[in-house]
C-alpha atoms as a printed R data frame, in Angstrom:
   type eleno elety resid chain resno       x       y       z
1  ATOM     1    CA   UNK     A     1  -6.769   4.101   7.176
2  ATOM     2    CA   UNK     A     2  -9.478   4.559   9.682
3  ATOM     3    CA   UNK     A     3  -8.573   1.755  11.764
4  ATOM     4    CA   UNK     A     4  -4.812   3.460  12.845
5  ATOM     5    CA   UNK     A     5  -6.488   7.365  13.286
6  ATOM     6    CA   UNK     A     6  -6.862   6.036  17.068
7  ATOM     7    CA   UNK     A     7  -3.592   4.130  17.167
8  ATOM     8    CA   UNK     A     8  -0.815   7.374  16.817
9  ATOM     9    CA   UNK     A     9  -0.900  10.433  18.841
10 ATOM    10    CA   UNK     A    10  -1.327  13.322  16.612
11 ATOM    11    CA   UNK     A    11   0.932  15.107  18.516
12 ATOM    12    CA   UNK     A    12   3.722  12.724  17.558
13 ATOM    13    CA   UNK     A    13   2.781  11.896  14.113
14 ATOM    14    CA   UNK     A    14   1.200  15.575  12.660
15 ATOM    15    CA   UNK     A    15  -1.598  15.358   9.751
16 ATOM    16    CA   UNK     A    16   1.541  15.785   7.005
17 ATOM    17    CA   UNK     A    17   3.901  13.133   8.432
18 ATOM    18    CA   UNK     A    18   5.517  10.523   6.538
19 ATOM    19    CA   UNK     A    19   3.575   7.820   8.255
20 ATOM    20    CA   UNK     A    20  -0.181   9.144   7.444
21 ATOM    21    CA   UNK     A    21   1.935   8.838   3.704
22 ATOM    22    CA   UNK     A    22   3.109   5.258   4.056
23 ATOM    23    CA   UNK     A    23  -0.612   4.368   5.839
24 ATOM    24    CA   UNK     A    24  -2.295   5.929   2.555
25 ATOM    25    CA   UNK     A    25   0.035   4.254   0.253
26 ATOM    26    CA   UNK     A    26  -0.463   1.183   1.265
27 ATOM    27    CA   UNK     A    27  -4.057   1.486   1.876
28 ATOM    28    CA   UNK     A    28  -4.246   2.384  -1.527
29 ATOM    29    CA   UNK     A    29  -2.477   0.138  -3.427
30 ATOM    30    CA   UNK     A    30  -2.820  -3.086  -0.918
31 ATOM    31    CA   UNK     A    31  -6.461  -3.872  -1.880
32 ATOM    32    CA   UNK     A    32  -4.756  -5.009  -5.251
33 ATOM    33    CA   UNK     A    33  -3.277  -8.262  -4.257
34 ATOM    34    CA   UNK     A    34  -6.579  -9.453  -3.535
35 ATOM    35    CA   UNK     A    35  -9.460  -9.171  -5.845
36 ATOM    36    CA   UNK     A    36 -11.977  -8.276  -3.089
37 ATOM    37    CA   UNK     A    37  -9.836  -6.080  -1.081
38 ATOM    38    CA   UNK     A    38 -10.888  -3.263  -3.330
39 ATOM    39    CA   UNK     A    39 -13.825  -2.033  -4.287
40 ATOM    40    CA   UNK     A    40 -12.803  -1.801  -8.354
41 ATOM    41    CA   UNK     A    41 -11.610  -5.445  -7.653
42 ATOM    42    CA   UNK     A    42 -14.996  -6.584  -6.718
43 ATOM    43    CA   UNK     A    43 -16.646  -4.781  -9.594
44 ATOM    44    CA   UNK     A    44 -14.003  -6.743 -11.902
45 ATOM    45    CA   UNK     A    45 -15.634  -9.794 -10.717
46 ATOM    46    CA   UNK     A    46 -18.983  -8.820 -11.640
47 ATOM    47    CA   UNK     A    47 -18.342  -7.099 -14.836
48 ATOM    48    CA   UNK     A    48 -15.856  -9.434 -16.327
49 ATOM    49    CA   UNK     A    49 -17.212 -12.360 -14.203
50 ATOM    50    CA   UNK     A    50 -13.446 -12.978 -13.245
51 ATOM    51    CA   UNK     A    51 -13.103 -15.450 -10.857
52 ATOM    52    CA   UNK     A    52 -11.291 -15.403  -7.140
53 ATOM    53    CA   UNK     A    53  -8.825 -18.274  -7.611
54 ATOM    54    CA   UNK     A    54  -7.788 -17.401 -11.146
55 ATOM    55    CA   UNK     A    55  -7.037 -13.801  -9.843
56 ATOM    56    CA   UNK     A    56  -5.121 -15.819  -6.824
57 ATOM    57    CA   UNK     A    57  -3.504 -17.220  -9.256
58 ATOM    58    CA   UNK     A    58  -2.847 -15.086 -11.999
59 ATOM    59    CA   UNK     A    59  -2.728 -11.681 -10.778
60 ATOM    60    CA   UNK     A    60  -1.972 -11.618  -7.276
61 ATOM    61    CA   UNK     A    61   1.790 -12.360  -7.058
62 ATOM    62    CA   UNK     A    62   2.753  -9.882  -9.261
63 ATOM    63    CA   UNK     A    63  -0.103  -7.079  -7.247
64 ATOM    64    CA   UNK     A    64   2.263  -8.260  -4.147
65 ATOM    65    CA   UNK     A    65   5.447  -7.638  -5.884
66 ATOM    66    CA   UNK     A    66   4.438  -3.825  -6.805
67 ATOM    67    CA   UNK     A    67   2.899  -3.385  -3.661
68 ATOM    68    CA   UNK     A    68   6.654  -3.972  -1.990
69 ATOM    69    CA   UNK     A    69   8.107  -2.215  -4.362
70 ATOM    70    CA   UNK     A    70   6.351   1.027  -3.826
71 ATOM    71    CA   UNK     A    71   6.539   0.868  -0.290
72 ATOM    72    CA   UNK     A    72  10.359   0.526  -0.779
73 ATOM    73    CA   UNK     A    73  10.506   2.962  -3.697
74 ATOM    74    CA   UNK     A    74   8.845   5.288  -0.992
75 ATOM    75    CA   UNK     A    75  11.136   4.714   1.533
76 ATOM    76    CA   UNK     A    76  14.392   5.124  -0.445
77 ATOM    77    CA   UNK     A    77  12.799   8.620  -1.917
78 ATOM    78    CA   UNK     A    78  12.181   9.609   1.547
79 ATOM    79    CA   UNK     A    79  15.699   8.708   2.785
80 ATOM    80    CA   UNK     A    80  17.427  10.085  -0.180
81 ATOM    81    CA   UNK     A    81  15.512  13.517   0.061
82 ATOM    82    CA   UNK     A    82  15.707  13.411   3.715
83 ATOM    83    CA   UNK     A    83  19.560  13.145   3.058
84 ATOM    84    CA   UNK     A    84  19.432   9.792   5.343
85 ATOM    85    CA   UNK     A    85  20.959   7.514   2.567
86 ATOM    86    CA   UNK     A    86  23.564  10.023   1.572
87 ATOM    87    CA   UNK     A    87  25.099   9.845   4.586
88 ATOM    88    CA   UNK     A    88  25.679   6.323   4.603
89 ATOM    89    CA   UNK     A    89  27.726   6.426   1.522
């Protein structure tokens, strides 16, 4: 999240816009498709002594499919209460 602060004009995008929402989202949920993108990830691997490729494996195809389908849960909502998808129909 701190990387794009510098990359949108606050004037453009305000503290409570739908981006800085989508940024966080992500942010927030994408450290789950790899093990050592997060920091709870990491202390998995200590703890449980789970191991990278098993989590490749295992877990992180099905991480990646949630991930997608909250950021496309979170558009639709955003459409649909925006009224944007009701007008296609």
């Amino acid at each position: 999240v701190a990387a794009t602060m510098g990359m949108y004009d606050i004037t453009e995008f305000g503290t409570d816009d739908k981006l800085w929402q989508l940024i966080a989202l992500c942010a927030g949920t994408g450290g789950s498709i790899l093990i050592i993108g997060s920091a709870s990830g990491v202390a998995l691997m200590g703890l449980e002594k789970v191991d990278f490729l098993w989590y490749a494996k295992k877990v992180s195809v099905g991480a990646a499919v949630g991930y997608f389908a909250g950021i496309a849960t979170y558009l639709v909502q955003n459409a649909v209460l925006s009224g944007g998808l009701m007008d296609a129909v």
